[in-house]
Amino acid sequence: MKDILTAPFLIEMIRTTANMYAHGWDERNGGNISLMLSESEVSEYIDVNRVLRTIPAGFKAPSLEGKYFLVTGTGKYFKNVQYAPDVNLGLLRLADGGSNAQLLWGFADGGTFTSEFPAHMMSHAARLTVNPSNRVIMHCHPTNLLAMTYVHSLDEKAFTRTLWQMCTECIIVFPDGVNVLEWLLCGTNEIGEATAEKMKTSRLVVWAQHGLYGAGADLDEAFGLIETAEKAAEIYLKIAHLPLVNTITDEQMHLLEGRYGVKAREGYLA
Ligand code: 13P
Ligand code: ZN
């Protein structure tokens, strides 16, 4: 058995959490990540038949039965993952119709998965129906996007169009736009179900006055998606109080669609 601390998925998770902390998106224990892994990847490093603990998920996710996830722990600080990955992270497998999590490695202090486990698992299930290559759900509290939810309409089309207009790259990186949930109680199955529903039509879901969810094929892709939207929100906050002289027109957005082979969300461009 190889040392799990040398596993590419673990190294990438450590780098990503440290980078997200450095970006100021994950104060204290803010944010959580789940990375789906295959049994063949995992079994190089751990005995998949040795279950350390069984933790009730609190919901059922039948389509995820037997799937493996590396997940951040509840109450754990992203800045500390690099120093104690086996305490701050857990590797688990969903069992019993997706109603139990079998811990195979990590959460060494007796801890457990993120309080946003329902939103993560339900979002994985939703994204897999849209795009089978999806492996990552990432939640964080990016400052500018969060600030934007206090001063901008939460209408999804309006919110998306504003972000698209802030940087030329936005429509290329997230042509499906962003979906928005009004404030809901976090850490519940209800917000999990609502997030998963929104994940069916966009890889970005804003939680008003809280933060953001991003989905992607790998950690880099989910990170880059969030980074791009957050950059757009930063520009918006820099200009929102100034008279607008120029913008990216819908005509120019159509040129971007043609050049980069993307299709903007139906009905979002004139
Ligand atoms: P956890 O520490 O349970 O992951 O919660 C952090 C968070 O961002 C809640 O939305
Ligand atoms: Zn949060």
PDB file of C-alpha atoms and ligand atoms in Angstrom:
ATOM      1  CA  MET A   1       0.000   0.000   0.000  1.00  0.00           C
ATOM      2  CA  LYS A   2       1.370   3.416  -0.927  1.00  0.00           C
ATOM      3  CA  ASP A   3       1.460   6.337   1.532  1.00  0.00           C
ATOM      4  CA  ILE A   4      -1.763   8.298   1.057  1.00  0.00           C
ATOM      5  CA  LEU A   5       0.108  11.549   1.697  1.00  0.00           C
ATOM      6  CA  THR A   6       1.767  10.981  -1.697  1.00  0.00           C
ATOM      7  CA  ALA A   7      -1.553  10.500  -3.520  1.00  0.00           C
ATOM      8  CA  PRO A   8      -2.035  13.108  -6.266  1.00  0.00           C
ATOM      9  CA  PHE A   9      -5.659  13.667  -5.163  1.00  0.00           C
ATOM     10  CA  LEU A  10      -4.559  14.426  -1.604  1.00  0.00           C
ATOM     11  CA  ILE A  11      -1.728  16.723  -2.675  1.00  0.00           C
ATOM     12  CA  GLU A  12      -4.111  18.594  -4.975  1.00  0.00           C
ATOM     13  CA  MET A  13      -6.695  18.941  -2.190  1.00  0.00           C
ATOM     14  CA  ILE A  14      -4.073  20.350   0.175  1.00  0.00           C
ATOM     15  CA  ARG A  15      -2.855  22.841  -2.434  1.00  0.00           C
ATOM     16  CA  THR A  16      -6.398  23.891  -3.285  1.00  0.00           C
ATOM     17  CA  THR A  17      -7.520  24.503   0.301  1.00  0.00           C
ATOM     18  CA  ALA A  18      -4.343  26.514   1.013  1.00  0.00           C
ATOM     19  CA  ASN A  19      -4.851  28.537  -2.159  1.00  0.00           C
ATOM     20  CA  MET A  20      -8.505  29.227  -1.388  1.00  0.00           C
ATOM     21  CA  TYR A  21      -7.530  30.397   2.094  1.00  0.00           C
ATOM     22  CA  ALA A  22      -4.856  32.644   0.565  1.00  0.00           C
ATOM     23  CA  HIS A  23      -7.520  34.183  -1.676  1.00  0.00           C
ATOM     24  CA  GLY A  24      -9.547  35.141   1.396  1.00  0.00           C
ATOM     25  CA  TRP A  25     -12.477  32.948   0.405  1.00  0.00           C
ATOM     26  CA  ASP A  26     -12.337  30.682   3.465  1.00  0.00           C
ATOM     27  CA  GLU A  27     -12.045  32.523   6.732  1.00  0.00           C
ATOM     28  CA  ARG A  28     -12.025  30.371   9.893  1.00  0.00           C
ATOM     29  CA  ASN A  29     -13.870  27.142   8.964  1.00  0.00           C
ATOM     30  CA  GLY A  30     -15.640  28.796   6.022  1.00  0.00           C
ATOM     31  CA  GLY A  31     -16.032  26.691   2.908  1.00  0.00           C
ATOM     32  CA  ASN A  32     -15.991  22.990   2.132  1.00  0.00           C
ATOM     33  CA  ILE A  33     -14.981  20.730  -0.737  1.00  0.00           C
ATOM     34  CA  SER A  34     -15.910  17.239  -1.887  1.00  0.00           C
ATOM     35  CA  LEU A  35     -13.883  15.396  -4.515  1.00  0.00           C
ATOM     36  CA  MET A  36     -15.260  12.194  -6.035  1.00  0.00           C
ATOM     37  CA  LEU A  37     -12.679   9.426  -6.468  1.00  0.00           C
ATOM     38  CA  SER A  38     -12.706   6.042  -8.140  1.00  0.00           C
ATOM     39  CA  GLU A  39     -12.146   2.812  -6.216  1.00  0.00           C
ATOM     40  CA  SER A  40      -9.037   2.105  -8.282  1.00  0.00           C
ATOM     41  CA  GLU A  41      -7.503   5.477  -7.326  1.00  0.00           C
ATOM     42  CA  VAL A  42      -8.294   4.995  -3.650  1.00  0.00           C
ATOM     43  CA  SER A  43      -7.330   1.330  -3.300  1.00  0.00           C
ATOM     44  CA  GLU A  44      -3.696   2.069  -4.104  1.00  0.00           C
ATOM     45  CA  TYR A  45      -3.498   3.878  -0.755  1.00  0.00           C
ATOM     46  CA  ILE A  46      -6.083   2.406   1.614  1.00  0.00           C
ATOM     47  CA  ASP A  47      -7.771  -0.907   2.337  1.00  0.00           C
ATOM     48  CA  VAL A  48     -11.285  -0.225   1.058  1.00  0.00           C
ATOM     49  CA  ASN A  49     -12.624  -3.126   3.135  1.00  0.00           C
ATOM     50  CA  ARG A  50     -11.540  -1.553   6.414  1.00  0.00           C
ATOM     51  CA  VAL A  51     -14.324   0.761   7.546  1.00  0.00           C
ATOM     52  CA  LEU A  52     -13.226   2.913  10.509  1.00  0.00           C
ATOM     53  CA  ARG A  53     -16.635   4.352  11.327  1.00  0.00           C
ATOM     54  CA  THR A  54     -20.088   4.532   9.796  1.00  0.00           C
ATOM     55  CA  ILE A  55     -21.640   7.994   9.907  1.00  0.00           C
ATOM     56  CA  PRO A  56     -25.326   8.518   9.026  1.00  0.00           C
ATOM     57  CA  ALA A  57     -25.618  10.942   6.125  1.00  0.00           C
ATOM     58  CA  GLY A  58     -29.015  12.250   7.231  1.00  0.00           C
ATOM     59  CA  PHE A  59     -30.436  11.855   3.722  1.00  0.00           C
ATOM     60  CA  LYS A  60     -30.525   9.299   0.920  1.00  0.00           C
ATOM     61  CA  ALA A  61     -28.519   9.610  -2.300  1.00  0.00           C
ATOM     62  CA  PRO A  62     -29.094   6.252  -4.025  1.00  0.00           C
ATOM     63  CA  SER A  63     -27.275   7.244  -7.224  1.00  0.00           C
ATOM     64  CA  LEU A  64     -24.081   7.824  -5.187  1.00  0.00           C
ATOM     65  CA  GLU A  65     -24.106   4.411  -3.466  1.00  0.00           C
ATOM     66  CA  GLY A  66     -20.605   2.914  -3.576  1.00  0.00           C
ATOM     67  CA  LYS A  67     -18.943   6.159  -4.627  1.00  0.00           C
ATOM     68  CA  TYR A  68     -15.844   7.506  -2.859  1.00  0.00           C
ATOM     69  CA  PHE A  69     -15.331  11.102  -1.734  1.00  0.00           C
ATOM     70  CA  LEU A  70     -12.522  13.075  -0.165  1.00  0.00           C
ATOM     71  CA  VAL A  71     -14.326  15.683   1.947  1.00  0.00           C
ATOM     72  CA  THR A  72     -13.353  18.557   4.250  1.00  0.00           C
ATOM     73  CA  GLY A  73     -14.397  18.238   7.889  1.00  0.00           C
ATOM     74  CA  THR A  74     -16.938  20.347   9.712  1.00  0.00           C
ATOM     75  CA  GLY A  75     -15.435  23.143  11.775  1.00  0.00           C
ATOM     76  CA  LYS A  76     -12.048  22.628  10.152  1.00  0.00           C
ATOM     77  CA  TYR A  77      -9.953  25.531   8.883  1.00  0.00           C
ATOM     78  CA  PHE A  78      -8.777  25.465   5.266  1.00  0.00           C
ATOM     79  CA  LYS A  79      -5.528  27.115   6.343  1.00  0.00           C
ATOM     80  CA  ASN A  80      -4.759  24.083   8.523  1.00  0.00           C
ATOM     81  CA  VAL A  81      -5.432  21.276   6.037  1.00  0.00           C
ATOM     82  CA  GLN A  82      -1.807  21.296   4.858  1.00  0.00           C
ATOM     83  CA  TYR A  83      -0.505  20.762   8.413  1.00  0.00           C
ATOM     84  CA  ALA A  84      -2.851  17.937   9.425  1.00  0.00           C
ATOM     85  CA  PRO A  85      -4.636  16.472   6.402  1.00  0.00           C
ATOM     86  CA  ASP A  86      -5.700  13.339   8.307  1.00  0.00           C
ATOM     87  CA  VAL A  87      -7.557  15.468  10.872  1.00  0.00           C
ATOM     88  CA  ASN A  88      -9.093  18.049   8.551  1.00  0.00           C
ATOM     89  CA  LEU A  89     -10.068  15.709   5.706  1.00  0.00           C
ATOM     90  CA  GLY A  90     -11.922  12.412   5.473  1.00  0.00           C
ATOM     91  CA  LEU A  91     -12.149   9.789   2.775  1.00  0.00           C
ATOM     92  CA  LEU A  92     -15.453   8.005   2.725  1.00  0.00           C
ATOM     93  CA  ARG A  93     -17.728   5.793   0.692  1.00  0.00           C
ATOM     94  CA  LEU A  94     -21.488   6.163   0.533  1.00  0.00           C
ATOM     95  CA  ALA A  95     -23.320   2.949   1.394  1.00  0.00           C
ATOM     96  CA  ASP A  96     -26.807   1.648   2.176  1.00  0.00           C
ATOM     97  CA  GLY A  97     -28.569   3.522  -0.619  1.00  0.00           C
ATOM     98  CA  GLY A  98     -26.419   6.556   0.011  1.00  0.00           C
ATOM     99  CA  SER A  99     -27.793   6.964   3.540  1.00  0.00           C
ATOM    100  CA  ASN A 100     -24.544   6.149   5.385  1.00  0.00           C
ATOM    101  CA  ALA A 101     -20.975   7.357   4.965  1.00  0.00           C
ATOM    102  CA  GLN A 102     -18.313   4.732   5.644  1.00  0.00           C
ATOM    103  CA  LEU A 103     -15.174   6.485   6.838  1.00  0.00           C
ATOM    104  CA  LEU A 104     -12.060   4.827   5.394  1.00  0.00           C
ATOM    105  CA  TRP A 105      -9.394   7.387   6.286  1.00  0.00           C
ATOM    106  CA  GLY A 106      -9.084  10.746   8.070  1.00  0.00           C
ATOM    107  CA  PHE A 107     -11.173  12.750  10.570  1.00  0.00           C
ATOM    108  CA  ALA A 108      -8.565  11.366  12.975  1.00  0.00           C
ATOM    109  CA  ASP A 109      -9.725  13.494  15.906  1.00  0.00           C
ATOM    110  CA  GLY A 110     -13.180  11.898  15.787  1.00  0.00           C
ATOM    111  CA  GLY A 111     -14.527  14.665  13.571  1.00  0.00           C
ATOM    112  CA  THR A 112     -17.000  14.331  10.768  1.00  0.00           C
ATOM    113  CA  PHE A 113     -17.807  15.638   7.307  1.00  0.00           C
ATOM    114  CA  THR A 114     -18.813  19.216   6.559  1.00  0.00           C
ATOM    115  CA  SER A 115     -22.204  20.435   7.748  1.00  0.00           C
ATOM    116  CA  GLU A 116     -22.898  21.108   4.060  1.00  0.00           C
ATOM    117  CA  PHE A 117     -22.617  17.392   3.209  1.00  0.00           C
ATOM    118  CA  PRO A 118     -26.245  17.307   1.964  1.00  0.00           C
ATOM    119  CA  ALA A 119     -25.631  20.185  -0.484  1.00  0.00           C
ATOM    120  CA  HIS A 120     -22.425  18.517  -1.692  1.00  0.00           C
ATOM    121  CA  MET A 121     -23.793  15.024  -2.200  1.00  0.00           C
ATOM    122  CA  MET A 122     -27.097  16.167  -3.701  1.00  0.00           C
ATOM    123  CA  SER A 123     -25.178  18.517  -6.026  1.00  0.00           C
ATOM    124  CA  HIS A 124     -22.859  15.681  -7.113  1.00  0.00           C
ATOM    125  CA  ALA A 125     -25.910  13.562  -7.917  1.00  0.00           C
ATOM    126  CA  ALA A 126     -27.447  16.445  -9.888  1.00  0.00           C
ATOM    127  CA  ARG A 127     -24.283  17.347 -11.816  1.00  0.00           C
ATOM    128  CA  LEU A 128     -23.610  13.705 -12.743  1.00  0.00           C
ATOM    129  CA  THR A 129     -26.963  13.590 -14.532  1.00  0.00           C
ATOM    130  CA  VAL A 130     -25.931  16.641 -16.601  1.00  0.00           C
ATOM    131  CA  ASN A 131     -22.217  15.913 -17.003  1.00  0.00           C
ATOM    132  CA  PRO A 132     -20.771  12.496 -16.047  1.00  0.00           C
ATOM    133  CA  SER A 133     -17.245  13.969 -15.840  1.00  0.00           C
ATOM    134  CA  ASN A 134     -18.126  16.098 -12.810  1.00  0.00           C
ATOM    135  CA  ARG A 135     -15.990  15.209  -9.792  1.00  0.00           C
ATOM    136  CA  VAL A 136     -15.870  18.314  -7.610  1.00  0.00           C
ATOM    137  CA  ILE A 137     -18.267  20.427  -5.586  1.00  0.00           C
ATOM    138  CA  MET A 138     -16.657  23.456  -3.951  1.00  0.00           C
ATOM    139  CA  HIS A 139     -18.221  25.933  -1.549  1.00  0.00           C
ATOM    140  CA  CYS A 140     -16.595  29.124  -0.274  1.00  0.00           C
ATOM    141  CA  HIS A 141     -17.280  32.689   0.827  1.00  0.00           C
ATOM    142  CA  PRO A 142     -15.687  34.886  -1.860  1.00  0.00           C
ATOM    143  CA  THR A 143     -15.772  38.486  -0.625  1.00  0.00           C
ATOM    144  CA  ASN A 144     -16.917  40.367  -3.712  1.00  0.00           C
ATOM    145  CA  LEU A 145     -19.618  37.943  -4.827  1.00  0.00           C
ATOM    146  CA  LEU A 146     -20.958  37.891  -1.301  1.00  0.00           C
ATOM    147  CA  ALA A 147     -20.919  41.710  -1.175  1.00  0.00           C
ATOM    148  CA  MET A 148     -22.697  41.845  -4.522  1.00  0.00           C
ATOM    149  CA  THR A 149     -25.671  39.918  -3.125  1.00  0.00           C
ATOM    150  CA  TYR A 150     -26.365  42.887  -0.821  1.00  0.00           C
ATOM    151  CA  VAL A 151     -26.530  45.547  -3.525  1.00  0.00           C
ATOM    152  CA  HIS A 152     -27.557  43.784  -6.750  1.00  0.00           C
ATOM    153  CA  SER A 153     -30.882  42.277  -7.765  1.00  0.00           C
ATOM    154  CA  LEU A 154     -30.902  38.509  -7.117  1.00  0.00           C
ATOM    155  CA  ASP A 155     -32.723  37.877 -10.398  1.00  0.00           C
ATOM    156  CA  GLU A 156     -30.599  35.169 -12.054  1.00  0.00           C
ATOM    157  CA  LYS A 157     -30.647  36.665 -15.506  1.00  0.00           C
ATOM    158  CA  ALA A 158     -29.799  40.160 -14.243  1.00  0.00           C
ATOM    159  CA  PHE A 159     -27.073  38.822 -11.926  1.00  0.00           C
ATOM    160  CA  THR A 160     -25.563  36.723 -14.711  1.00  0.00           C
ATOM    161  CA  ARG A 161     -25.643  39.530 -17.272  1.00  0.00           C
ATOM    162  CA  THR A 162     -23.894  41.906 -14.876  1.00  0.00           C
ATOM    163  CA  LEU A 163     -21.089  39.372 -14.295  1.00  0.00           C
ATOM    164  CA  TRP A 164     -20.752  38.639 -18.022  1.00  0.00           C
ATOM    165  CA  GLN A 165     -20.408  42.371 -18.695  1.00  0.00           C
ATOM    166  CA  MET A 166     -17.560  42.772 -16.194  1.00  0.00           C
ATOM    167  CA  CYS A 167     -14.869  40.756 -18.030  1.00  0.00           C
ATOM    168  CA  THR A 168     -14.749  39.483 -21.605  1.00  0.00           C
ATOM    169  CA  GLU A 169     -13.805  35.970 -20.432  1.00  0.00           C
ATOM    170  CA  CYS A 170     -16.869  35.460 -18.241  1.00  0.00           C
ATOM    171  CA  ILE A 171     -19.316  34.326 -20.903  1.00  0.00           C
ATOM    172  CA  ILE A 172     -16.687  31.887 -22.200  1.00  0.00           C
ATOM    173  CA  VAL A 173     -15.999  30.421 -18.745  1.00  0.00           C
ATOM    174  CA  PHE A 174     -19.605  30.259 -17.554  1.00  0.00           C
ATOM    175  CA  PRO A 175     -21.963  30.451 -20.542  1.00  0.00           C
ATOM    176  CA  ASP A 176     -24.710  28.847 -18.429  1.00  0.00           C
ATOM    177  CA  GLY A 177     -24.523  31.858 -16.115  1.00  0.00           C
ATOM    178  CA  VAL A 178     -25.002  31.722 -12.385  1.00  0.00           C
ATOM    179  CA  ASN A 179     -28.062  30.565 -10.503  1.00  0.00           C
ATOM    180  CA  VAL A 180     -29.016  32.302  -7.285  1.00  0.00           C
ATOM    181  CA  LEU A 181     -30.669  31.081  -4.098  1.00  0.00           C
ATOM    182  CA  GLU A 182     -32.151  33.634  -1.766  1.00  0.00           C
ATOM    183  CA  TRP A 183     -31.022  33.339   1.850  1.00  0.00           C
ATOM    184  CA  LEU A 184     -31.810  29.913   3.259  1.00  0.00           C
ATOM    185  CA  LEU A 185     -30.689  28.203   6.435  1.00  0.00           C
ATOM    186  CA  CYS A 186     -27.333  26.574   5.678  1.00  0.00           C
ATOM    187  CA  GLY A 187     -26.317  23.061   6.737  1.00  0.00           C
ATOM    188  CA  THR A 188     -29.756  21.589   6.029  1.00  0.00           C
ATOM    189  CA  ASN A 189     -31.206  19.057   3.600  1.00  0.00           C
ATOM    190  CA  GLU A 190     -33.522  21.835   2.350  1.00  0.00           C
ATOM    191  CA  ILE A 191     -30.674  24.052   1.160  1.00  0.00           C
ATOM    192  CA  GLY A 192     -29.018  20.922  -0.219  1.00  0.00           C
ATOM    193  CA  GLU A 193     -32.061  20.054  -2.312  1.00  0.00           C
ATOM    194  CA  ALA A 194     -32.468  23.652  -3.501  1.00  0.00           C
ATOM    195  CA  THR A 195     -28.777  23.870  -4.450  1.00  0.00           C
ATOM    196  CA  ALA A 196     -28.867  20.558  -6.314  1.00  0.00           C
ATOM    197  CA  GLU A 197     -31.918  21.705  -8.295  1.00  0.00           C
ATOM    198  CA  LYS A 198     -30.056  24.878  -9.314  1.00  0.00           C
ATOM    199  CA  MET A 199     -26.981  22.798 -10.199  1.00  0.00           C
ATOM    200  CA  LYS A 200     -28.917  21.104 -12.992  1.00  0.00           C
ATOM    201  CA  THR A 201     -28.776  24.275 -15.098  1.00  0.00           C
ATOM    202  CA  SER A 202     -25.535  25.962 -13.974  1.00  0.00           C
ATOM    203  CA  ARG A 203     -22.174  25.027 -12.455  1.00  0.00           C
ATOM    204  CA  LEU A 204     -22.309  28.127 -10.236  1.00  0.00           C
ATOM    205  CA  VAL A 205     -24.884  28.662  -7.521  1.00  0.00           C
ATOM    206  CA  VAL A 206     -24.804  31.801  -5.393  1.00  0.00           C
ATOM    207  CA  TRP A 207     -26.105  31.595  -1.858  1.00  0.00           C
ATOM    208  CA  ALA A 208     -27.241  35.147  -1.146  1.00  0.00           C
ATOM    209  CA  GLN A 209     -25.541  36.749   1.870  1.00  0.00           C
ATOM    210  CA  HIS A 210     -23.481  33.580   2.346  1.00  0.00           C
ATOM    211  CA  GLY A 211     -21.257  32.489  -0.521  1.00  0.00           C
ATOM    212  CA  LEU A 212     -20.941  30.421  -3.638  1.00  0.00           C
ATOM    213  CA  TYR A 213     -21.029  26.835  -4.913  1.00  0.00           C
ATOM    214  CA  GLY A 214     -19.016  25.764  -7.934  1.00  0.00           C
ATOM    215  CA  ALA A 215     -18.835  22.414  -9.722  1.00  0.00           C
ATOM    216  CA  GLY A 216     -16.225  21.016 -12.051  1.00  0.00           C
ATOM    217  CA  ALA A 217     -14.457  18.019 -13.524  1.00  0.00           C
ATOM    218  CA  ASP A 218     -11.508  18.572 -11.183  1.00  0.00           C
ATOM    219  CA  LEU A 219     -10.324  20.900  -8.415  1.00  0.00           C
ATOM    220  CA  ASP A 220      -8.588  23.248 -10.837  1.00  0.00           C
ATOM    221  CA  GLU A 221     -11.674  23.673 -12.968  1.00  0.00           C
ATOM    222  CA  ALA A 222     -13.996  24.375 -10.019  1.00  0.00           C
ATOM    223  CA  PHE A 223     -11.433  26.789  -8.559  1.00  0.00           C
ATOM    224  CA  GLY A 224     -11.000  28.603 -11.892  1.00  0.00           C
ATOM    225  CA  LEU A 225     -14.735  28.935 -12.305  1.00  0.00           C
ATOM    226  CA  ILE A 226     -15.149  30.528  -8.887  1.00  0.00           C
ATOM    227  CA  GLU A 227     -12.070  32.698  -9.449  1.00  0.00           C
ATOM    228  CA  THR A 228     -13.504  34.069 -12.704  1.00  0.00           C
ATOM    229  CA  ALA A 229     -16.919  34.887 -11.233  1.00  0.00           C
ATOM    230  CA  GLU A 230     -15.293  36.442  -8.158  1.00  0.00           C
ATOM    231  CA  LYS A 231     -13.058  38.626 -10.345  1.00  0.00           C
ATOM    232  CA  ALA A 232     -16.128  39.864 -12.222  1.00  0.00           C
ATOM    233  CA  ALA A 233     -17.866  40.682  -8.929  1.00  0.00           C
ATOM    234  CA  GLU A 234     -14.787  42.607  -7.809  1.00  0.00           C
ATOM    235  CA  ILE A 235     -14.890  44.727 -10.948  1.00  0.00           C
ATOM    236  CA  TYR A 236     -18.605  45.292 -10.471  1.00  0.00           C
ATOM    237  CA  LEU A 237     -18.033  46.624  -6.959  1.00  0.00           C
ATOM    238  CA  LYS A 238     -15.279  48.913  -8.221  1.00  0.00           C
ATOM    239  CA  ILE A 239     -17.542  50.504 -10.841  1.00  0.00           C
ATOM    240  CA  ALA A 240     -21.090  50.149  -9.488  1.00  0.00           C
ATOM    241  CA  HIS A 241     -21.044  53.605  -7.875  1.00  0.00           C
ATOM    242  CA  LEU A 242     -19.543  55.328 -10.969  1.00  0.00           C
ATOM    243  CA  PRO A 243     -21.333  56.497 -14.107  1.00  0.00           C
ATOM    244  CA  LEU A 244     -21.174  53.658 -16.660  1.00  0.00           C
ATOM    245  CA  VAL A 245     -19.629  54.897 -19.930  1.00  0.00           C
ATOM    246  CA  ASN A 246     -18.844  51.605 -21.697  1.00  0.00           C
ATOM    247  CA  THR A 247     -19.890  47.979 -21.468  1.00  0.00           C
ATOM    248  CA  ILE A 248     -19.653  44.687 -23.355  1.00  0.00           C
ATOM    249  CA  THR A 249     -22.677  44.694 -25.649  1.00  0.00           C
ATOM    250  CA  ASP A 250     -24.856  41.686 -26.431  1.00  0.00           C
ATOM    251  CA  GLU A 251     -23.597  41.913 -30.001  1.00  0.00           C
ATOM    252  CA  GLN A 252     -20.031  41.504 -28.752  1.00  0.00           C
ATOM    253  CA  MET A 253     -21.131  38.580 -26.550  1.00  0.00           C
ATOM    254  CA  HIS A 254     -22.490  36.884 -29.678  1.00  0.00           C
ATOM    255  CA  LEU A 255     -19.090  37.365 -31.337  1.00  0.00           C
ATOM    256  CA  LEU A 256     -17.494  35.619 -28.333  1.00  0.00           C
ATOM    257  CA  GLU A 257     -19.965  32.742 -28.647  1.00  0.00           C
ATOM    258  CA  GLY A 258     -18.929  32.259 -32.270  1.00  0.00           C
ATOM    259  CA  ARG A 259     -15.195  32.580 -31.705  1.00  0.00           C
ATOM    260  CA  TYR A 260     -15.032  30.288 -28.641  1.00  0.00           C
ATOM    261  CA  GLY A 261     -17.763  27.798 -29.508  1.00  0.00           C
ATOM    262  CA  VAL A 262     -19.904  28.457 -26.447  1.00  0.00           C
ATOM    263  CA  LYS A 263     -23.643  28.975 -26.244  1.00  0.00           C
ATOM    264  CA  ALA A 264     -24.965  31.534 -23.799  1.00  0.00           C
ATOM    265  CA  ARG A 265     -27.876  30.489 -21.631  1.00  0.00           C
ATOM    266  CA  GLU A 266     -31.076  30.558 -23.669  1.00  0.00           C
ATOM    267  CA  GLY A 267     -32.835  33.921 -23.485  1.00  0.00           C
ATOM    268  CA  TYR A 268     -30.050  35.706 -21.617  1.00  0.00           C
ATOM    269  CA  LEU A 269     -28.734  37.706 -24.617  1.00  0.00           C
ATOM    270  CA  ALA A 270     -30.741  39.948 -26.905  1.00  0.00           C
TER     271      ALA A 270
HETATM  272  P1  13P B   1     -18.329  23.462   7.798  1.00  0.00           P
HETATM  273  O1  13P B   1     -17.212  23.868   8.729  1.00  0.00           O
HETATM  274  O2  13P B   1     -19.325  22.575   8.458  1.00  0.00           O
HETATM  275  O3  13P B   1     -17.777  22.896   6.511  1.00  0.00           O
HETATM  276  O4  13P B   1     -19.150  24.778   7.433  1.00  0.00           O
HETATM  277  C1  13P B   1     -18.535  25.875   6.814  1.00  0.00           C
HETATM  278  C2  13P B   1     -19.465  26.628   5.942  1.00  0.00           C
HETATM  279  O5  13P B   1     -19.023  27.327   5.061  1.00  0.00           O
HETATM  280  C3  13P B   1     -20.923  26.487   6.144  1.00  0.00           C
HETATM  281  O6  13P B   1     -21.627  26.975   5.048  1.00  0.00           O
HETATM  282 ZN    ZN B   2     -20.501  28.531   3.951  1.00  0.00          ZN
END
